[in-house]
GROMACS .gro file of C-alpha atoms in nm:
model
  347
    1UNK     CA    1  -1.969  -1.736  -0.166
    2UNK     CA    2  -2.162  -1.969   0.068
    3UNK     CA    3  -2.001  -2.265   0.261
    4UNK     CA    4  -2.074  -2.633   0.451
    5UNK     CA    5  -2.139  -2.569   0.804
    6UNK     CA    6  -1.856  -2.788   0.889
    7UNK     CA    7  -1.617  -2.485   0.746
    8UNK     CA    8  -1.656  -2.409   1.132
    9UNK     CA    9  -1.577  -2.669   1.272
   10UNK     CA   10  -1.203  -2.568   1.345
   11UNK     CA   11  -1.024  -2.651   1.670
   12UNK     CA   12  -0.773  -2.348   1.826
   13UNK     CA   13  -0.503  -2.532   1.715
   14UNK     CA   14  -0.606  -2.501   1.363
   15UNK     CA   15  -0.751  -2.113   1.348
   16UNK     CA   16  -0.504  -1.916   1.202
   17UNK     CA   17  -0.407  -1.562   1.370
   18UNK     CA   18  -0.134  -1.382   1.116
   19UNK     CA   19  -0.157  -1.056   1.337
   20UNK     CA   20  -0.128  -1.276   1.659
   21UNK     CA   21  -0.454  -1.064   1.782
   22UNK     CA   22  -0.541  -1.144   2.123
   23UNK     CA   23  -0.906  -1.260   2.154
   24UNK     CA   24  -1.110  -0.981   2.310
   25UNK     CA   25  -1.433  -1.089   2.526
   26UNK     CA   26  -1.593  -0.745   2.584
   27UNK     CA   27  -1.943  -0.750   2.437
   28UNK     CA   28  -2.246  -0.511   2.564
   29UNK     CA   29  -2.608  -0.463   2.438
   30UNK     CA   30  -2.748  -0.121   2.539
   31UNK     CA   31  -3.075  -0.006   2.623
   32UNK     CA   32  -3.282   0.202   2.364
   33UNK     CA   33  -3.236   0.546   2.288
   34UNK     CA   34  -3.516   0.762   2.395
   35UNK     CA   35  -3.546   0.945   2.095
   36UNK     CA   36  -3.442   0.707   1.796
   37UNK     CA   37  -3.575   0.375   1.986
   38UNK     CA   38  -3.252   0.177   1.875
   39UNK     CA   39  -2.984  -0.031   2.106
   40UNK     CA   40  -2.673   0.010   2.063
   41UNK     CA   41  -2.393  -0.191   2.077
   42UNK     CA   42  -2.047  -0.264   2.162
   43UNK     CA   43  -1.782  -0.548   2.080
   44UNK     CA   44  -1.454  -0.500   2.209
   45UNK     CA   45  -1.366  -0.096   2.119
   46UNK     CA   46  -1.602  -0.112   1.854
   47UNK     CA   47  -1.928   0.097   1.930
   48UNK     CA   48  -2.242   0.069   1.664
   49UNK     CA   49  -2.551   0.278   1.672
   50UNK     CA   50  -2.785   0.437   1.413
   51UNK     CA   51  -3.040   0.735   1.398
   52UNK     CA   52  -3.318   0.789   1.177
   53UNK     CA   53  -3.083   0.746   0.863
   54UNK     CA   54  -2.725   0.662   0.942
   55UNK     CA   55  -2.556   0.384   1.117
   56UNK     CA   56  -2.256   0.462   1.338
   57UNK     CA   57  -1.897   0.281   1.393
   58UNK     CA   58  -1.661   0.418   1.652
   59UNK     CA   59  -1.338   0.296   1.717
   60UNK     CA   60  -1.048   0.450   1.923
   61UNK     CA   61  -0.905   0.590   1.553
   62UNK     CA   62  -1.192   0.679   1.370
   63UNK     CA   63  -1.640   0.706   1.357
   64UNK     CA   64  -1.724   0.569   1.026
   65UNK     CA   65  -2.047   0.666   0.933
   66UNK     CA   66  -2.308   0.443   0.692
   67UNK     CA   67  -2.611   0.497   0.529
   68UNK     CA   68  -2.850   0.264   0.718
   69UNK     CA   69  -2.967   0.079   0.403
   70UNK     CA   70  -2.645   0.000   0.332
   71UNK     CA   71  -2.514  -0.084   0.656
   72UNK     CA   72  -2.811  -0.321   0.720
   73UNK     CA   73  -2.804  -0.512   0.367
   74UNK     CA   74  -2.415  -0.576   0.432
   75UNK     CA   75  -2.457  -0.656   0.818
   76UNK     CA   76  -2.716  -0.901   0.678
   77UNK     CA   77  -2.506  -1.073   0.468
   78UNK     CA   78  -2.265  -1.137   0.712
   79UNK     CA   79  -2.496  -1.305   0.951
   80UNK     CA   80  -2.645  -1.512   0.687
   81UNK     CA   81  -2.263  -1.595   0.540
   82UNK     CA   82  -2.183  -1.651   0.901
   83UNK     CA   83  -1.904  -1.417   0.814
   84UNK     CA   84  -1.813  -1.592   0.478
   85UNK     CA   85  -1.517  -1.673   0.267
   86UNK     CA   86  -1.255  -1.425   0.377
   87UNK     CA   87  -1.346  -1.070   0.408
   88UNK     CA   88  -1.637  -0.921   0.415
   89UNK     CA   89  -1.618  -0.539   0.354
   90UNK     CA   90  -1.899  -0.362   0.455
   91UNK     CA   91  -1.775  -0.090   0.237
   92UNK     CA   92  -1.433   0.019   0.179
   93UNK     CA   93  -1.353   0.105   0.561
   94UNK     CA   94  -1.510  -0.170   0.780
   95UNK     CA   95  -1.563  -0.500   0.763
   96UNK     CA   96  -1.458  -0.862   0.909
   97UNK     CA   97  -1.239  -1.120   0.799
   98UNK     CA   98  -1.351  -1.485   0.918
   99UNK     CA   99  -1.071  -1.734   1.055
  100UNK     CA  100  -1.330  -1.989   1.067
  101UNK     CA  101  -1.412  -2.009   1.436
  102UNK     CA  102  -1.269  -1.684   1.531
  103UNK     CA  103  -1.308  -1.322   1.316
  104UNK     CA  104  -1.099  -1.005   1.274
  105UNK     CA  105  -1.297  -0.688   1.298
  106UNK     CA  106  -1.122  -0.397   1.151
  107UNK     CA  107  -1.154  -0.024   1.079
  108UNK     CA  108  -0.945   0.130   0.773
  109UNK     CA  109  -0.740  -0.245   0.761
  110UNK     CA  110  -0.816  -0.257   0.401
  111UNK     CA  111  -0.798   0.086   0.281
  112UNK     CA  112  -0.458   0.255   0.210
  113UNK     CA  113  -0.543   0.578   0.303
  114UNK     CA  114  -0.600   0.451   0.689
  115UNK     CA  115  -0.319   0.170   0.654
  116UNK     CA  116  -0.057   0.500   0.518
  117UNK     CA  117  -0.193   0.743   0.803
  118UNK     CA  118  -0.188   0.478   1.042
  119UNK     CA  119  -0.604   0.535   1.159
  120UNK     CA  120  -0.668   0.158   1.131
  121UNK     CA  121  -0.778  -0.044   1.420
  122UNK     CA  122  -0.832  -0.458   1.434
  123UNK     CA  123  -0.954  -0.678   1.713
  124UNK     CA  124  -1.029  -1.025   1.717
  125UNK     CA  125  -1.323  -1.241   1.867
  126UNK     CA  126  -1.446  -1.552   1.894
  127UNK     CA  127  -1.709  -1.594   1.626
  128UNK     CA  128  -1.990  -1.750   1.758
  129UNK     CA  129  -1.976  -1.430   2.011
  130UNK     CA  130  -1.970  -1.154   1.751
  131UNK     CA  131  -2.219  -1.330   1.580
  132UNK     CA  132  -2.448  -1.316   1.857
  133UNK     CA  133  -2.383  -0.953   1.852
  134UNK     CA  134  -2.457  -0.889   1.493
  135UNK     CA  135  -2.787  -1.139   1.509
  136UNK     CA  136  -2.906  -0.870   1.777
  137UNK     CA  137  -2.829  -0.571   1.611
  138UNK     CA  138  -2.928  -0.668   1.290
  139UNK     CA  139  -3.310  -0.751   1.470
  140UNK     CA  140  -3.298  -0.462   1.636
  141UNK     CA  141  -3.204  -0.199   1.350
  142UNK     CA  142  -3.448  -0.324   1.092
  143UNK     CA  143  -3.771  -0.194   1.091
  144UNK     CA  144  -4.115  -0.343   1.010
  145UNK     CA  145  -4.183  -0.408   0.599
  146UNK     CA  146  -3.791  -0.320   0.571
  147UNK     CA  147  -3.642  -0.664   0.384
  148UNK     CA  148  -3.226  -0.590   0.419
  149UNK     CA  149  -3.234  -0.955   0.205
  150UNK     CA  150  -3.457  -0.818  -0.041
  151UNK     CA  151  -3.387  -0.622  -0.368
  152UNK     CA  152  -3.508  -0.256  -0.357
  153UNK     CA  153  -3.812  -0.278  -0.519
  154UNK     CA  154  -3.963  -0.522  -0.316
  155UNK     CA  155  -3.904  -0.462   0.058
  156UNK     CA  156  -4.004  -0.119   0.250
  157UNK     CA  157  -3.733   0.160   0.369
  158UNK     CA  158  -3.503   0.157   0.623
  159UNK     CA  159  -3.519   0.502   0.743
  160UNK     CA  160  -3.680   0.636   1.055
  161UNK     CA  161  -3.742   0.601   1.421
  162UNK     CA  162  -3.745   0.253   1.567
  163UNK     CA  163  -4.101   0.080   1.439
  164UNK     CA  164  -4.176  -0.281   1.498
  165UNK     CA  165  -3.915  -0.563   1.352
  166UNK     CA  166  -3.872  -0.786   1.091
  167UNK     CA  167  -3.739  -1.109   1.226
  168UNK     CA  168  -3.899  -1.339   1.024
  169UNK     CA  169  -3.687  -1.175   0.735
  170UNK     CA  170  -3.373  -1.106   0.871
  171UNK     CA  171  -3.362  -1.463   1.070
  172UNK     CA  172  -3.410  -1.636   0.717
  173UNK     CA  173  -3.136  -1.964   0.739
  174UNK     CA  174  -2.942  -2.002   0.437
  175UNK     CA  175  -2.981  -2.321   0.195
  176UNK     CA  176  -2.672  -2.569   0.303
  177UNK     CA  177  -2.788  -2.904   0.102
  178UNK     CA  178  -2.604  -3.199   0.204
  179UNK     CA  179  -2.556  -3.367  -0.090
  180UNK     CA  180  -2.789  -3.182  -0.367
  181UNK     CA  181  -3.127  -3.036  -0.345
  182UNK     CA  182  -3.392  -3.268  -0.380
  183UNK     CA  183  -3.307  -3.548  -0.262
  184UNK     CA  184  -3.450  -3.747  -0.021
  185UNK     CA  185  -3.432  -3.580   0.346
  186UNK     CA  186  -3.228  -3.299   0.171
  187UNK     CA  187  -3.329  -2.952   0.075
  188UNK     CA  188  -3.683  -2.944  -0.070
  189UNK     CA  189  -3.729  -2.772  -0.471
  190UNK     CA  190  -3.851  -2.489  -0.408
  191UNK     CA  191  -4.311  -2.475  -0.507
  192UNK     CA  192  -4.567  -2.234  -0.451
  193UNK     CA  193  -4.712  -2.465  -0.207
  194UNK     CA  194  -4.416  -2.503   0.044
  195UNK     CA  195  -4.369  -2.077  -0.009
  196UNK     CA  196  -4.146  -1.999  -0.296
  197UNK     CA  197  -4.363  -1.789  -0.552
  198UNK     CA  198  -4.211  -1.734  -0.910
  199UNK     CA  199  -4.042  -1.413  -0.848
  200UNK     CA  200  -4.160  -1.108  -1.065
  201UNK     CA  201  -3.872  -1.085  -1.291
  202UNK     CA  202  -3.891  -1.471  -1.382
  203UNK     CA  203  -4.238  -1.522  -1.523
  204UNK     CA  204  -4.081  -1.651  -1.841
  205UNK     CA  205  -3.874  -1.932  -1.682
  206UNK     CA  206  -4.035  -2.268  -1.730
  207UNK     CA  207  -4.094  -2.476  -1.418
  208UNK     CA  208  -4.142  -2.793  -1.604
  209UNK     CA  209  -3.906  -3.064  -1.362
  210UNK     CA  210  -3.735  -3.334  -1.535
  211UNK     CA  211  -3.817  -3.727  -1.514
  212UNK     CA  212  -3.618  -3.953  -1.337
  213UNK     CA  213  -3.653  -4.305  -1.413
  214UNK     CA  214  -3.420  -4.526  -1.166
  215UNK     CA  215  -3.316  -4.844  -1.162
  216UNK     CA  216  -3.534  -5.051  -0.886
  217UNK     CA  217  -3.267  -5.013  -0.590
  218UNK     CA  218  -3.104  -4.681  -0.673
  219UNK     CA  219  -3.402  -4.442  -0.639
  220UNK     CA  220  -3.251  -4.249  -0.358
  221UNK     CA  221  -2.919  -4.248  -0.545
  222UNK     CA  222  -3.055  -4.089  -0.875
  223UNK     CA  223  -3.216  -3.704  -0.895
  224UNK     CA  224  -3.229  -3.385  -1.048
  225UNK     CA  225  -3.430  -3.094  -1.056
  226UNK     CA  226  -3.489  -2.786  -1.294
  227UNK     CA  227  -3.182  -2.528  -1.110
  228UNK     CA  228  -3.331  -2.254  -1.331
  229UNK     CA  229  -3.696  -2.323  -1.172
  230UNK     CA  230  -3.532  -2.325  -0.840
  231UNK     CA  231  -3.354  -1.969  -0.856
  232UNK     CA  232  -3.653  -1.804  -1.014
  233UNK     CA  233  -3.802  -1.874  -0.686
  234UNK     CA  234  -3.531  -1.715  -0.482
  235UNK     CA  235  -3.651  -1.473  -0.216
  236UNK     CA  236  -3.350  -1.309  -0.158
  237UNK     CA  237  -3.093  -1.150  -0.355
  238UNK     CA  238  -2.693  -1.199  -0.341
  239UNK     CA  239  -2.755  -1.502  -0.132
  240UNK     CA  240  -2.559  -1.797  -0.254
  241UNK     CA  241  -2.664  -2.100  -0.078
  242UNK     CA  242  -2.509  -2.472  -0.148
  243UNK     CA  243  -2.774  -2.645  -0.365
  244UNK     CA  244  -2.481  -2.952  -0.472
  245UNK     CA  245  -2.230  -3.095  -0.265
  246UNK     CA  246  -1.901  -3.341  -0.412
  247UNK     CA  247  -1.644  -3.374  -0.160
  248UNK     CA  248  -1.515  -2.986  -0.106
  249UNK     CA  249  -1.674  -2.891  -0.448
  250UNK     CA  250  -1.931  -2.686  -0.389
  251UNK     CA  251  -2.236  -2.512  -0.647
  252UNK     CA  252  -2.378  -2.252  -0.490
  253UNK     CA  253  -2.631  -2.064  -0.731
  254UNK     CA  254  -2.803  -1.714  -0.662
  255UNK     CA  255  -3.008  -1.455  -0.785
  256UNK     CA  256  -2.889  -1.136  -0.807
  257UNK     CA  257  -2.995  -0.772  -0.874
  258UNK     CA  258  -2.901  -0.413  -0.772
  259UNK     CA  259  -2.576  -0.402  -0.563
  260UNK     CA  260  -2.372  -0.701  -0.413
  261UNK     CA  261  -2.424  -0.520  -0.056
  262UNK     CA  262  -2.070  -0.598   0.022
  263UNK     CA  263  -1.684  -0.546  -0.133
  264UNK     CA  264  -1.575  -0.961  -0.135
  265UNK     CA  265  -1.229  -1.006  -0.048
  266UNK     CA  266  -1.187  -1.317  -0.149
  267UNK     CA  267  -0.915  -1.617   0.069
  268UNK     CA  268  -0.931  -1.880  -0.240
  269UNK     CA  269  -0.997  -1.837  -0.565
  270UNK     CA  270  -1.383  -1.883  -0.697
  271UNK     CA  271  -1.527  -1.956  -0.992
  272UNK     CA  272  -1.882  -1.756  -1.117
  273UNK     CA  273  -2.067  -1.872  -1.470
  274UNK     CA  274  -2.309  -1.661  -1.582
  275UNK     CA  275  -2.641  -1.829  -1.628
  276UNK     CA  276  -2.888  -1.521  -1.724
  277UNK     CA  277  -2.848  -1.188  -1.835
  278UNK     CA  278  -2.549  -0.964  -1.738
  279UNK     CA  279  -2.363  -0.862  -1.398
  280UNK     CA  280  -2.089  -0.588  -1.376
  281UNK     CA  281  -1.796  -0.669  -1.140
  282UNK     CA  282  -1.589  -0.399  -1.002
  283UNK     CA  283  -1.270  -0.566  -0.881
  284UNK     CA  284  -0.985  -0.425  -0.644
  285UNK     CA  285  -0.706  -0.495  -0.453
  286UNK     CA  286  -0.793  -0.678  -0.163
  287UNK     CA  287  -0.543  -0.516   0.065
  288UNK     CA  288  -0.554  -0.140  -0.089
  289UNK     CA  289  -0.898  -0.143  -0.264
  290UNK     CA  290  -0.672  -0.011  -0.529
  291UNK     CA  291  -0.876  -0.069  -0.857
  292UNK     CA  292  -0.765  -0.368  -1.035
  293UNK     CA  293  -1.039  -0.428  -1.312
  294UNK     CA  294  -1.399  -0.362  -1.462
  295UNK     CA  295  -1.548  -0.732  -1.567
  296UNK     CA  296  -1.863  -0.771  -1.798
  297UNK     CA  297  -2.056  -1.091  -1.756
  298UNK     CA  298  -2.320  -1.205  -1.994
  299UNK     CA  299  -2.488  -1.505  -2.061
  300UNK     CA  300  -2.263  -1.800  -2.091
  301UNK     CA  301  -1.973  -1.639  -1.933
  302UNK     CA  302  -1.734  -1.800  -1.683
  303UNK     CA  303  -1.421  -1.649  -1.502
  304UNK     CA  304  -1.280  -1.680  -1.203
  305UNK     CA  305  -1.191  -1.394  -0.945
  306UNK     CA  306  -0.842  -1.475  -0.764
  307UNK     CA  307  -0.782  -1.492  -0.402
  308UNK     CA  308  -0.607  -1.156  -0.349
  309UNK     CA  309  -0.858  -0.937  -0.492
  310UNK     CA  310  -1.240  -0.838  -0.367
  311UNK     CA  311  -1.540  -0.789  -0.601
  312UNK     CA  312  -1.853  -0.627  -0.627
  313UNK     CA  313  -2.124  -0.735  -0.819
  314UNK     CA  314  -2.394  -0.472  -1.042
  315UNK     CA  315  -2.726  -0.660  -1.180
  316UNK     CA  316  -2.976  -0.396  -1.373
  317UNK     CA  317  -3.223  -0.682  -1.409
  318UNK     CA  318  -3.274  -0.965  -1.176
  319UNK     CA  319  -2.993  -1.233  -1.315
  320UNK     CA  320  -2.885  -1.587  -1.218
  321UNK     CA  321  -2.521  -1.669  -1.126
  322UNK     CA  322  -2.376  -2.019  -1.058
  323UNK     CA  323  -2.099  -1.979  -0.795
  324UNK     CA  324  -1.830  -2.285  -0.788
  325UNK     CA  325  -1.649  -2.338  -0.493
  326UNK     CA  326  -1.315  -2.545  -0.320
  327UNK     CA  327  -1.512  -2.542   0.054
  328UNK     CA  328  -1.154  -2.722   0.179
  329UNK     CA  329  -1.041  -2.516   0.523
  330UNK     CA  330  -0.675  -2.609   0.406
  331UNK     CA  331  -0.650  -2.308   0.138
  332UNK     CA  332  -0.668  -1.985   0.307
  333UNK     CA  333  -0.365  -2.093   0.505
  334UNK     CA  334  -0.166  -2.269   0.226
  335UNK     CA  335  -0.178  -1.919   0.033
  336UNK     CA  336  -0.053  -1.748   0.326
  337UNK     CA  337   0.226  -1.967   0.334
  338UNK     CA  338   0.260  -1.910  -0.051
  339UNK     CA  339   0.222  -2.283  -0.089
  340UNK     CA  340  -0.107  -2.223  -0.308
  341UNK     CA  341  -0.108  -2.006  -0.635
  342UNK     CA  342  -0.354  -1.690  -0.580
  343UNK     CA  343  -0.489  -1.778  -0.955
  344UNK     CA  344  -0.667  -2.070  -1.123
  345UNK     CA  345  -0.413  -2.077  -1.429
  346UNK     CA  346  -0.142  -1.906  -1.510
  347UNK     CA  347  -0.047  -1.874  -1.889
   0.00000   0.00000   0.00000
C-alpha cells in the first residue's frame, strides 16, 4: 500500500499497456464557476467538477456522480499514493490503474454492469501529467478546516461554496524512509517537538524508545525505535508510508479508522498483520467487484489479500496495521503473463 519512489522510475520500454491505449495529452484547468467558486477540469474526455455537495465525472458513456467527501478523501489518496499499487477505485465506477510511469483512467472498467452494457470508457496518460491534474483539483476542491487525510472527527466538512484552501493538508508528502526510520539522515521518529502530537485515540500507548548500545564503529549501522510510539503519532489515516526498507521488502505501517476511502485492487499480493484492535475487510473481485469475502482482523492477525481481488478496509476505533510489501516492478507483469501465482500459498 505505499511504495519506493524508484517504483517510477520505468523507461517506455518497460511500462506495460495490455489495452494498447494510446497516450492522450489533452489536459485543461478551467476558470471558476461564478456561483460555486470551483475550477473545473478536464483530462483527455474526462470532465470533473463539483457543487456545493457533489463532485462530477463525465465521460462520453456516462456522468458519475460522488459525494464530495468521498470523492476528495479518495482523490487524496491517490495523489499521496502517487496512484499506488494497481488500482485505485474511487468507488465502484471510477478510478485509475497505475503502469508505473503512465496510468489508465477508466469509467465502469471494473464494474460488470458497465463492462456487460458496454458504458465503460478508458484512456491512458502519462502520469506525471494526470498527476499534475489531480494535485490542482484536489487544492482547489478542498475547502478551509476540511482535512480529506484526516478521520471524520477531526477535520471540518467538505460541503459548500468555494472558501479558502487547505494546502498545507492536502500537500502533506508521504513517509518513503530509505533504509528505516531513524536512522541517521533518514526519516526522523516522530516527537511533539518536531509536530507529531499523541493522537487522541492513543493516550495509552507508551512512548518510552528503546536503548541502543553499539559497538564503537557501527553506530550508524545499529537502530530501532518504538513503531507503536511512531503510529500513535500519525496525522493521517489510511496512509501507509515505508518506515523499513530490505531490498524490495517493504513495512509500511498505518493508522487507520472509519473507511479505507478507496476499493484496492490489488497487482501483487500483500501481506497486512494486525497490530491493534480490529479492521473489517470487504473483499471483491477485482475485475467485477463481484463479492468475494467478509475478513475480520483482530489483534495478532495476519493474512494476505491476493493480487486479483480489491479490498476495503472498516476501523470503528482508531487501529494500527503493519502492511508488508514485494516493492519489485517485475510482478505486475509476470502475473499478467501468468508466470506469477495470484496467491501467497496454495494448499
Amino acid at each position: 500500500m505505499a511504495m519506493k519512489e524508484s517504483a517510477f522510475a520505468g523507461t517506455e520500454e518497460e511500462i506495460s499497456n495490455p489495452r494498447g491505449l494510446p497516450i492522450n495529452s489533452s489536459y485543461a484547468v478551467n476558470p471558476a464557476d461564478n456561483i460555486t467558486g470551483y475550477k473545473s477540469f478536464q483530462a483527455g474526455s474526462f470532465k470533473f467538477h463539483r457543487d456545493e455537495y457533489f463532485c462530477y465525472v463525465t465521460t462520453p458513456t456516462a456522468v458519475h456522480t460522488m459525494p464530495a467527501d468521498a470523492f476528495l478523501r479518495a482523490l487524496m489518496r491517490d495523489v499521496a499514493w502517487g496512484f499506488f499499487y494497481g488500482t485505485v477505485n474511487f468507488d465502484q465506477v471510477f478510478g485509475t490503474t497505475n503502469y508505473y510511469g503512465e496510468v489508465d483512467m477508466f469509467m465502469g472498467a471494473t464494474n460488470e454492469a458497465y463492462t456487460s452494457a458496454g458504458r465503460d470508457f478508458v484512456e491512458r496518460f502519462k502520469a506525471d501529467k494526470l498527476m499534475d491534474v489531480f494535485k490542482q483539483m484536489v487544492s482547489d476542491w478542498t475547502n478551509e478546516g476540511y482535512d480529506p487525510f484526516a478521520a471524520p472527527m477531526e477535520t471540518g466538512v467538505p460541503w459548500g461554496i468555494k472558501n479558502g484552501d487547505n494546502d498545507e493538508a492536502v500537500s502533506r508528502e508521504r513517509v518513503t524512509a530509505r533504509r528505516m526510520v531513524g536512522l541517521p539522515g533518514d526519516t526522523p521518529v516522530r516527537t511533539d517537538t518536531n509536530g507529531y502530537p499523541v493522537n487522541r485515540m492513543f493516550d495509552d500507548v507508551p512512548q518510552d524508545q528503546p536503548e541502543v548500545h553499539a559497538e564503537p564503529g557501527f553506530e550508524h549501522e545499529v537502530s530501532a525505535y518504538n513503531l507503536f510510539g511512531y503510529l500513535s503519532r500519525s496525522d493521517v489515516t489510511w496512509n501507509p508510508s515505508v518506515c523499513s526498507v530490505v531490498k524490495d521488502s517493504l513495512f509500511c505501517p498505518t493508522s487507520e479508522e472509519y473507511i479505507l476511502p478507496v476499493e484496492h485492487g490489488n497487482d501483487r499480493c500483500e501481506w497486512f498483520i494486525q497490530l491493534t484492535d480490529e479492521i473489517t475487510w470487504n473483499v471483491k473481485d477485482g475485475a467485477t467487484g463481484r463479492p468475494r469475502a467478509v475478513i475480520n482482523m483482530k489483534a495478532g492477525d495476519c493474512c494476505c489479500m491476493p493480487a486479483d481481488i480489491r479490498h476495503q478496509g472498516f476501523s470503528a476505533k482508531r487501529s494500527m496495521l503493519l502492511v508488508w510489501e514485494n516493492g519489485s516492478p517485475k510482478i505486475p507483469e509476470l502475473i499478467r503473463q501468468g508466470l506469477a501465482p495470484d496467491v501467497a500459498v496454495e494448499f
